[in-house]
């Protein structure tokens, strides 16, 4: 899929105030600093559509971007950011979860995972929460440019093995990406294009 246009629409902290157009929507979620905002920029070929930072905790609201005037990408705050207060963390958690539960336009989520790290309880817990709320998701391994090809394969295989050894019968479909090299970006866009087509065929 080619991106002809990508525009910021709005930021807010409440699912009730999100855009009302009935367009398919894809949300990017994961731990702070995993590279959600950077991946949105890489997917859309923009340097600064979504705000990024080397310091975790940059994205603090639900951010909608309209793509090709007919679907939304959503950049969310990271979970597991240690440096915000307990009450702020609770508030994030509550509006992120209510976004996932109530947003009827949400077609599926992309859960980002730093490819260098072994499975973290917070990610596994969030993915099981999505599963128990019947929210479809893909895993996206980020920052692949930081590892050699052999190490990428080993890390991904170990991650998937741990998932199937614990809660899941099969691991969810996944993408291996780098916002620096754009690895995996066309694959994600093609999948979104396929899903948009699927959705429209059912309308
Ligand atoms: P929060 O908004 O704080 O939750 O973080 P985020 O997940 O949106 O991360 P962000 O995109 O702001 O990136 C965090 C840091 O990781 C920045 O310094 C990025 O430049 C860096 N980064 C993100 N993606 C990649 C990648 O694919 N490769 C490399 N080498 N660095 C990356
Ligand atoms: Mg961000």
Coordinates of N, CA and C and ligand atoms in Angstrom, one line a residue:
X1 N 0.8 -1.2 0.0 CA 0.0 0.0 0.0 C 0.9 1.2 0.0
X2 N 0.5 2.2 -0.8 CA 1.2 3.5 -0.9 C 0.6 4.5 0.1
X3 N 1.4 5.2 0.8 CA 0.8 6.3 1.7 C 0.8 7.6 0.9
X4 N -0.4 8.1 0.6 CA -0.6 9.4 -0.1 C -0.7 10.5 0.9
X5 N -1.3 10.3 2.0 CA -1.4 11.3 3.0 C -1.5 10.8 4.4
X6 N -0.9 11.5 5.3 CA -0.9 11.1 6.7 C -1.0 12.4 7.5
X7 N -2.1 12.5 8.3 CA -2.3 13.8 9.0 C -2.6 13.5 10.5
X8 N -2.1 14.4 11.4 CA -2.5 14.3 12.8 C -3.9 14.8 12.9
X9 N -4.8 14.1 13.6 CA -6.2 14.5 13.8 C -6.4 15.1 15.2
X10 N -6.1 14.4 16.2 CA -6.3 14.9 17.6 C -5.7 14.0 18.6
X11 N -5.5 14.6 19.8 CA -5.0 13.9 21.0 C -6.0 14.0 22.1
X12 N -6.2 13.0 22.8 CA -7.1 13.1 24.0 C -6.9 12.0 24.9
X13 N -7.5 12.1 26.1 CA -7.3 11.1 27.1 C -8.6 10.3 27.4
X14 N -9.5 10.4 26.4 CA -10.8 9.7 26.7 C -11.3 9.1 25.4
X15 N -11.7 7.8 25.5 CA -12.1 7.1 24.3 C -13.4 7.8 23.7
X16 N -14.2 8.4 24.6 CA -15.4 9.0 24.2 C -15.2 10.2 23.3
X17 N -14.0 10.8 23.4 CA -13.7 12.0 22.6 C -12.9 11.7 21.3
X18 N -12.7 10.4 21.1 CA -11.9 10.0 19.8 C -12.7 10.3 18.6
X19 N -12.1 10.4 17.4 CA -12.9 10.8 16.2 C -14.1 9.9 16.0
X20 N -15.1 10.5 15.5 CA -16.4 9.7 15.4 C -16.5 9.0 14.0
X21 N -15.7 9.3 13.0 CA -15.8 8.7 11.7 C -15.7 7.1 11.8
X22 N -16.6 6.4 11.2 CA -16.5 4.9 11.2 C -15.5 4.4 10.3
X23 N -14.2 4.7 10.6 CA -13.1 4.2 9.7 C -12.3 3.1 10.4
X24 N -11.8 2.2 9.7 CA -11.0 1.1 10.4 C -9.8 1.8 11.1
X25 N -9.4 1.2 12.2 CA -8.4 1.8 13.1 C -7.4 0.8 13.6
X26 N -6.2 1.1 13.7 CA -5.1 0.2 14.1 C -4.3 0.9 15.2
X27 N -4.2 0.3 16.3 CA -3.5 0.9 17.5 C -2.1 0.3 17.8
X28 N -1.2 1.2 18.1 CA 0.2 0.7 18.4 C 0.4 0.9 19.9
X29 N 0.8 -0.2 20.5 CA 0.9 -0.2 22.0 C 2.1 -1.0 22.4
X30 N 2.6 -0.8 23.6 CA 3.8 -1.5 24.1 C 4.4 -0.7 25.1
X31 N 5.6 -1.2 25.7 CA 6.2 -0.5 26.7 C 6.8 0.8 26.3
X32 N 6.9 1.8 27.2 CA 7.5 3.0 26.9 C 8.9 2.8 26.3
X33 N 9.2 3.6 25.2 CA 10.5 3.6 24.6 C 10.7 2.4 23.6
X34 N 9.7 1.6 23.4 CA 9.8 0.5 22.6 C 9.9 0.9 21.1
X35 N 9.4 2.1 20.8 CA 9.5 2.6 19.4 C 8.2 2.7 18.7
X36 N 7.1 2.9 19.4 CA 5.7 3.0 18.8 C 5.6 4.2 17.9
X37 N 6.0 5.4 18.4 CA 5.9 6.6 17.6 C 6.9 6.6 16.5
X38 N 8.1 6.1 16.7 CA 9.0 6.0 15.6 C 8.5 5.1 14.5
X39 N 7.9 4.0 14.8 CA 7.4 3.1 13.8 C 6.2 3.8 13.0
X40 N 5.4 4.5 13.7 CA 4.3 5.3 12.9 C 5.0 6.2 11.9
X41 N 6.0 6.9 12.3 CA 6.7 7.8 11.4 C 7.3 7.0 10.2
X42 N 7.9 5.9 10.5 CA 8.6 5.1 9.5 C 7.5 4.5 8.5
X43 N 6.4 4.1 9.0 CA 5.3 3.5 8.2 C 4.8 4.6 7.2
X44 N 4.7 5.8 7.7 CA 4.1 6.9 6.9 C 5.1 7.7 6.2
X45 N 6.4 7.4 6.4 CA 7.5 8.1 5.7 C 7.6 9.6 6.2
X46 N 7.3 9.8 7.4 CA 7.4 11.2 8.0 C 8.4 11.2 9.1
X47 N 9.1 12.3 9.2 CA 10.1 12.3 10.3 C 9.5 12.6 11.6
X48 N 8.5 13.4 11.6 CA 8.0 13.9 12.9 C 6.4 14.0 13.0
X49 N 5.8 13.1 12.3 CA 4.3 13.0 12.4 C 3.9 12.7 13.9
X50 N 4.5 11.6 14.4 CA 4.3 11.3 15.8 C 5.6 11.7 16.6
X51 N 5.4 12.3 17.8 CA 6.5 12.8 18.6 C 7.3 11.7 19.2
X52 N 8.6 11.7 19.0 CA 9.4 10.6 19.6 C 10.4 11.2 20.6
X53 N 11.0 10.4 21.4 CA 12.1 10.9 22.3 C 12.9 9.7 22.8
X54 N 14.2 10.0 23.1 CA 15.0 8.9 23.7 C 14.6 8.7 25.1
X55 N 13.9 9.6 25.7 CA 13.4 9.4 27.1 C 12.1 8.8 27.1
X56 N 11.9 7.7 27.9 CA 10.6 7.1 27.9 C 9.5 8.0 28.5
X57 N 8.3 7.8 28.1 CA 7.2 8.5 28.6 C 6.8 9.7 27.7
X58 N 7.2 9.7 26.4 CA 7.0 10.9 25.6 C 5.5 11.0 25.2
X59 N 4.9 9.9 24.7 CA 3.5 9.9 24.3 C 2.7 9.7 25.5
X60 N 1.8 10.7 25.8 CA 1.0 10.6 27.0 C -0.5 10.6 26.7
X61 N -0.9 10.6 25.5 CA -2.3 10.7 25.1 C -2.6 9.7 24.0
X62 N -3.9 9.6 23.7 CA -4.4 8.8 22.6 C -4.3 9.7 21.4
X63 N -3.4 9.4 20.4 CA -3.2 10.2 19.2 C -3.7 9.6 18.0
X64 N -4.6 10.3 17.3 CA -5.1 9.7 16.0 C -4.5 10.4 14.8
X65 N -4.1 9.6 13.8 CA -3.6 10.0 12.6 C -4.4 9.4 11.5
X66 N -4.9 10.3 10.5 CA -5.7 9.7 9.4 C -4.8 9.5 8.2
X67 N -4.9 8.3 7.7 CA -4.0 7.8 6.6 C -4.8 7.7 5.3
X68 N -4.3 8.2 4.2 CA -4.9 8.1 2.9 C -6.4 8.5 3.0
X69 N -6.7 9.3 4.0 CA -8.1 9.8 4.2 C -9.1 8.7 4.4
X70 N -8.6 7.5 4.7 CA -9.7 6.4 5.0 C -9.4 5.4 6.0
X71 N -8.3 5.6 6.8 CA -8.2 4.7 8.0 C -7.3 5.4 9.0
X72 N -7.4 5.0 10.2 CA -6.6 5.6 11.3 C -5.5 4.8 11.8
X73 N -4.4 5.4 12.1 CA -3.3 4.8 12.9 C -3.4 5.5 14.3
X74 N -3.2 4.8 15.4 CA -3.3 5.4 16.7 C -2.0 5.1 17.5
X75 N -1.5 6.2 18.0 CA -0.2 6.1 18.8 C -0.7 6.3 20.3
X76 N -0.3 5.3 21.1 CA -0.8 5.3 22.5 C 0.4 5.5 23.4
X77 N 0.1 5.9 24.6 CA 1.2 6.0 25.6 C 1.7 4.6 26.0
X78 N 3.0 4.5 26.4 CA 3.5 3.2 26.7 C 3.1 2.8 28.1
X79 N 3.0 1.5 28.3 CA 2.7 1.0 29.6 C 4.1 0.7 30.3
X80 N 4.1 0.6 31.6 CA 5.3 0.2 32.3 C 6.3 1.3 32.4
X81 N 5.9 2.5 32.3 CA 6.9 3.6 32.4 C 7.1 3.9 33.9
X82 N 8.3 3.7 34.4 CA 8.5 3.7 35.9 C 8.6 5.1 36.5
X83 N 8.9 6.1 35.6 CA 9.2 7.4 36.2 C 7.9 8.3 36.4
X84 N 6.8 7.9 36.0 CA 5.6 8.7 36.4 C 5.0 8.2 37.7
X85 N 4.2 9.1 38.3 CA 3.7 8.7 39.6 C 2.7 7.6 39.5
X86 N 2.5 6.9 40.7 CA 1.6 5.8 40.7 C 0.2 6.1 40.2
X87 N -0.3 7.4 40.6 CA -1.6 7.7 40.2 C -1.7 8.0 38.7
X88 N -0.6 8.6 38.2 CA -0.6 8.9 36.7 C -0.6 7.6 36.0
X89 N 0.2 6.6 36.5 CA 0.3 5.3 35.8 C -1.1 4.6 35.8
X90 N -1.8 4.7 36.9 CA -3.1 4.1 37.0 C -4.1 4.8 36.0
X91 N -4.0 6.1 35.9 CA -4.8 6.8 35.0 C -4.6 6.4 33.5
X92 N -3.3 6.3 33.2 CA -2.9 5.8 31.8 C -3.6 4.5 31.6
X93 N -3.3 3.6 32.6 CA -3.8 2.2 32.4 C -5.3 2.2 32.2
X94 N -6.0 3.0 33.0 CA -7.4 3.0 32.9 C -7.9 3.5 31.6
X95 N -7.3 4.6 31.0 CA -7.9 5.1 29.7 C -7.4 4.3 28.6
X96 N -6.2 3.7 28.7 CA -5.8 2.8 27.6 C -6.7 1.6 27.5
X97 N -7.0 1.0 28.7 CA -7.8 -0.2 28.7 C -9.2 0.1 28.3
X98 N -9.7 1.3 28.7 CA -11.1 1.6 28.2 C -11.1 1.9 26.7
X99 N -10.0 2.5 26.2 CA -9.9 2.7 24.7 C -10.0 1.3 24.0
X100 N -9.3 0.3 24.5 CA -9.3 -1.0 23.9 C -10.7 -1.7 24.0
X101 N -11.3 -1.5 25.1 CA -12.6 -2.2 25.4 C -13.7 -1.5 24.6
X102 N -13.7 -0.2 24.5 CA -14.9 0.5 23.9 C -14.8 1.0 22.5
X103 N -13.6 1.0 22.0 CA -13.4 1.6 20.6 C -13.9 0.7 19.6
X104 N -15.1 0.9 19.1 CA -15.7 -0.1 18.1 C -14.9 -0.1 16.8
X105 N -14.3 1.1 16.4 CA -13.6 1.1 15.1 C -12.3 0.4 15.1
X106 N -11.8 0.0 16.3 CA -10.5 -0.7 16.4 C -10.6 -2.0 15.8
X107 N -9.8 -2.2 14.7 CA -9.8 -3.5 14.0 C -8.8 -4.4 14.6
X108 N -7.6 -4.0 14.9 CA -6.7 -4.8 15.7 C -5.6 -4.0 16.2
X109 N -4.8 -4.6 17.1 CA -3.7 -3.9 17.8 C -2.4 -4.5 17.3
X110 N -1.4 -3.6 17.4 CA 0.0 -4.1 17.1 C 0.7 -3.9 18.4
X111 N 1.2 -5.0 19.0 CA 1.9 -4.9 20.3 C 3.4 -5.0 20.0
X112 N 4.0 -3.9 20.4 CA 5.4 -3.7 20.1 C 6.3 -4.3 21.2
X113 N 7.4 -5.0 20.8 CA 8.3 -5.6 21.7 C 9.7 -5.4 21.2
X114 N 10.5 -4.9 22.1 CA 11.9 -4.7 21.8 C 12.6 -6.0 21.6
X115 N 13.1 -6.2 20.4 CA 13.7 -7.5 20.0 C 14.8 -8.0 20.8
X116 N 15.5 -7.0 21.5 CA 16.7 -7.4 22.3 C 16.4 -8.0 23.6
X117 N 15.1 -7.9 24.1 CA 14.8 -8.3 25.4 C 14.1 -9.7 25.4
X118 N 14.3 -10.4 26.5 CA 13.5 -11.6 26.6 C 12.1 -11.3 27.1
X119 N 11.1 -12.2 27.0 CA 9.7 -11.9 27.3 C 9.6 -11.3 28.7
X120 N 8.9 -10.1 28.7 CA 8.7 -9.4 30.0 C 7.3 -9.7 30.5
X121 N 7.2 -9.9 31.8 CA 5.8 -10.2 32.4 C 4.8 -9.1 31.9
X122 N 5.2 -7.9 31.9 CA 4.2 -6.8 31.6 C 3.6 -7.0 30.2
X123 N 4.5 -7.4 29.2 CA 4.0 -7.6 27.9 C 3.1 -8.8 27.8
X124 N 3.6 -9.9 28.4 CA 2.8 -11.1 28.4 C 1.4 -10.9 29.0
X125 N 1.4 -10.1 30.1 CA 0.2 -9.9 30.8 C -0.7 -9.0 30.0
X126 N -0.2 -8.0 29.3 CA -1.0 -7.2 28.4 C -1.6 -8.0 27.2
X127 N -0.8 -8.9 26.7 CA -1.3 -9.7 25.5 C -2.3 -10.7 26.0
X128 N -2.2 -11.2 27.2 CA -3.3 -12.1 27.7 C -4.5 -11.3 28.0
X129 N -4.4 -10.1 28.4 CA -5.6 -9.2 28.7 C -6.3 -9.0 27.3
X130 N -5.5 -8.7 26.3 CA -6.1 -8.5 24.9 C -6.9 -9.8 24.5
X131 N -6.2 -10.9 24.7 CA -6.8 -12.2 24.3 C -8.1 -12.4 25.1
X132 N -8.1 -12.1 26.4 CA -9.3 -12.4 27.2 C -10.4 -11.4 26.9
X133 N -10.0 -10.2 26.3 CA -11.1 -9.3 25.8 C -11.4 -9.4 24.3
X134 N -10.9 -10.5 23.7 CA -11.1 -10.8 22.3 C -10.7 -9.7 21.4
X135 N -9.6 -9.1 21.7 CA -9.0 -8.1 20.8 C -7.9 -8.7 20.0
X136 N -8.1 -8.7 18.7 CA -7.0 -9.4 17.8 C -5.8 -8.5 17.9
X137 N -4.6 -9.2 17.8 CA -3.4 -8.4 17.8 C -2.3 -9.1 17.1
X138 N -1.3 -8.3 16.6 CA -0.1 -8.8 16.0 C 1.0 -8.4 17.0
X139 N 2.1 -9.2 17.0 CA 3.3 -8.8 17.7 C 4.2 -8.1 16.7
X140 N 4.9 -7.1 17.1 CA 5.9 -6.4 16.3 C 7.2 -6.3 17.0
X141 N 8.2 -7.0 16.5 CA 9.5 -6.9 17.2 C 10.2 -5.6 16.6
X142 N 10.6 -4.8 17.5 CA 11.2 -3.5 17.0 C 12.7 -3.5 17.2
X143 N 13.4 -2.5 16.6 CA 14.8 -2.2 16.7 C 15.7 -3.3 16.2
X144 N 15.2 -4.0 15.1 CA 16.0 -5.1 14.6 C 17.3 -4.7 14.1
X145 N 17.5 -3.4 13.8 CA 18.8 -2.9 13.3 C 19.9 -3.1 14.4
X146 N 19.4 -3.3 15.6 CA 20.4 -3.4 16.7 C 21.0 -4.8 16.9
X147 N 20.5 -5.8 16.1 CA 21.0 -7.1 16.3 C 21.4 -7.7 14.9
X148 N 22.3 -8.7 14.9 CA 22.7 -9.3 13.7 C 21.6 -10.3 13.3
X149 N 21.5 -10.6 12.0 CA 20.4 -11.5 11.5 C 20.3 -12.8 12.3
X150 N 21.4 -13.5 12.6 CA 21.4 -14.7 13.4 C 20.7 -14.5 14.7
X151 N 21.1 -13.4 15.4 CA 20.6 -13.1 16.7 C 19.1 -12.8 16.7
X152 N 18.6 -12.2 15.6 CA 17.2 -11.9 15.4 C 16.4 -13.2 15.4
X153 N 16.9 -14.1 14.6 CA 16.1 -15.4 14.5 C 16.1 -16.1 15.9
X154 N 17.2 -16.1 16.6 CA 17.2 -16.8 17.9 C 16.3 -16.1 18.8
X155 N 16.3 -14.8 18.9 CA 15.5 -14.1 19.8 C 14.0 -14.3 19.6
X156 N 13.6 -14.2 18.3 CA 12.2 -14.4 17.9 C 11.7 -15.8 18.2
X157 N 12.5 -16.8 17.9 CA 12.2 -18.2 18.1 C 12.0 -18.4 19.6
X158 N 12.9 -17.9 20.4 CA 12.8 -18.0 21.9 C 11.6 -17.4 22.4
X159 N 11.3 -16.2 21.9 CA 10.1 -15.5 22.4 C 8.8 -16.3 22.1
X160 N 8.7 -16.8 20.9 CA 7.5 -17.5 20.5 C 7.4 -18.8 21.3
X161 N 8.5 -19.4 21.5 CA 8.6 -20.7 22.3 C 8.0 -20.4 23.7
X162 N 8.5 -19.3 24.3 CA 8.0 -19.0 25.6 C 6.5 -18.7 25.7
X163 N 6.0 -18.1 24.6 CA 4.6 -17.9 24.6 C 3.8 -19.1 24.5
X164 N 4.2 -20.0 23.6 CA 3.5 -21.3 23.5 C 3.7 -22.2 24.7
X165 N 4.8 -22.0 25.4 CA 5.0 -22.8 26.6 C 4.1 -22.3 27.8
X166 N 3.7 -21.1 27.7 CA 2.9 -20.6 28.9 C 1.4 -20.6 28.5
X167 N 0.9 -19.5 27.9 CA -0.5 -19.3 27.8 C -1.2 -19.7 26.4
X168 N -0.4 -19.6 25.4 CA -1.0 -19.6 24.1 C -0.8 -20.9 23.4
X169 N -1.8 -21.4 22.6 CA -1.6 -22.6 21.8 C -0.6 -22.3 20.7
X170 N -0.8 -21.2 20.0 CA 0.1 -20.8 19.0 C 0.5 -19.3 19.3
X171 N 1.6 -18.9 18.8 CA 2.0 -17.5 19.0 C 1.2 -16.6 18.0
X172 N 1.0 -15.4 18.3 CA 0.3 -14.5 17.3 C 1.2 -14.3 16.1
X173 N 0.6 -13.9 15.0 CA 1.4 -13.5 13.9 C 2.4 -12.3 14.2
X174 N 3.5 -12.3 13.7 CA 4.4 -11.2 14.0 C 5.2 -10.6 12.8
X175 N 5.7 -9.4 13.1 CA 6.5 -8.7 12.1 C 7.9 -8.4 12.8
X176 N 8.9 -8.4 12.0 CA 10.2 -8.0 12.5 C 10.5 -6.6 11.9
X177 N 10.8 -5.6 12.7 CA 10.9 -4.2 12.1 C 12.1 -3.4 12.6
X178 N 12.4 -2.4 11.8 CA 13.3 -1.4 12.3 C 12.8 -0.1 11.7
X179 N 12.7 0.9 12.6 CA 12.2 2.2 12.1 C 13.4 2.9 11.4
X180 N 14.6 2.5 11.7 CA 15.8 3.1 11.1 C 16.0 2.7 9.7
X181 N 15.8 1.4 9.4 CA 16.0 0.9 8.1 C 14.7 0.7 7.3
X182 N 13.6 0.8 8.0 CA 12.2 0.6 7.5 C 11.9 -0.9 7.2
X183 N 12.8 -1.8 7.8 CA 12.5 -3.2 7.6 C 11.2 -3.5 8.2
X184 N 10.4 -4.3 7.5 CA 9.1 -4.7 8.0 C 7.9 -3.7 7.8
X185 N 8.3 -2.5 7.4 CA 7.2 -1.5 7.3 C 6.2 -1.9 6.1
X186 N 6.8 -2.3 5.0 CA 5.9 -2.6 3.8 C 5.0 -3.8 4.2
X187 N 5.6 -4.7 4.9 CA 4.8 -5.9 5.3 C 3.6 -5.5 6.2
X188 N 3.8 -4.6 7.1 CA 2.7 -4.1 8.0 C 1.7 -3.4 7.2
X189 N 2.1 -2.5 6.3 CA 1.2 -1.7 5.5 C 0.4 -2.6 4.6
X190 N 1.0 -3.7 4.0 CA 0.3 -4.6 3.1 C -0.8 -5.4 3.9
X191 N -0.4 -5.7 5.2 CA -1.4 -6.4 6.0 C -2.6 -5.5 6.3
X192 N -2.3 -4.3 6.7 CA -3.4 -3.3 7.0 C -4.2 -3.2 5.7
X193 N -3.6 -3.1 4.6 CA -4.4 -2.9 3.3 C -5.3 -4.1 3.1
X194 N -4.8 -5.3 3.4 CA -5.6 -6.5 3.3 C -6.8 -6.5 4.3
X195 N -6.5 -6.1 5.5 CA -7.5 -6.0 6.5 C -8.6 -5.0 6.2
X196 N -8.2 -3.8 5.6 CA -9.1 -2.8 5.2 C -10.0 -3.4 4.1
X197 N -9.5 -4.1 3.2 CA -10.2 -4.7 2.1 C -11.2 -5.7 2.7
X198 N -10.8 -6.5 3.6 CA -11.6 -7.5 4.3 C -12.8 -6.9 4.9
X199 N -12.5 -5.8 5.6 CA -13.6 -5.1 6.4 C -14.6 -4.5 5.4
X200 N -14.1 -3.9 4.4 CA -15.0 -3.3 3.4 C -15.9 -4.3 2.7
X201 N -15.3 -5.5 2.5 CA -16.1 -6.6 1.8 C -17.3 -7.0 2.6
X202 N -17.2 -6.8 4.0 CA -18.2 -7.2 4.9 C -19.2 -6.1 5.2
X203 N -19.0 -4.9 4.6 CA -19.9 -3.8 4.9 C -21.2 -3.8 4.0
Ligands
LIG1 P1 6.8 6.4 24.5 O1 6.1 7.4 23.7 O2 7.6 7.0 25.6 O3 5.9 5.3 25.1 O4 7.9 5.7 23.6 P2 7.7 5.1 22.1 O5 7.4 3.7 22.2 O6 6.8 5.9 21.3 O7 9.2 5.2 21.5 P3 9.8 6.3 20.5 O8 9.3 6.0 19.1 O9 9.7 7.6 21.1 O10 11.4 5.8 20.5 C1 12.1 5.7 21.7 C2 13.6 5.7 21.3 O11 14.0 4.5 20.6 C3 14.0 6.9 20.4 O12 15.3 7.3 20.8 C4 14.1 6.3 19.0 O13 15.0 7.0 18.2 C5 14.6 4.9 19.3 N1 14.1 3.9 18.3 C6 12.8 3.7 18.0 N2 12.7 2.8 17.0 C7 14.0 2.4 16.7 C8 14.6 1.5 15.8 O14 13.9 0.8 15.0 N3 15.9 1.4 15.8 C9 16.7 2.1 16.6 N4 18.0 1.9 16.5 N5 16.2 3.0 17.5 C10 14.9 3.1 17.5
LIG2 MG1 5.6 7.5 21.8

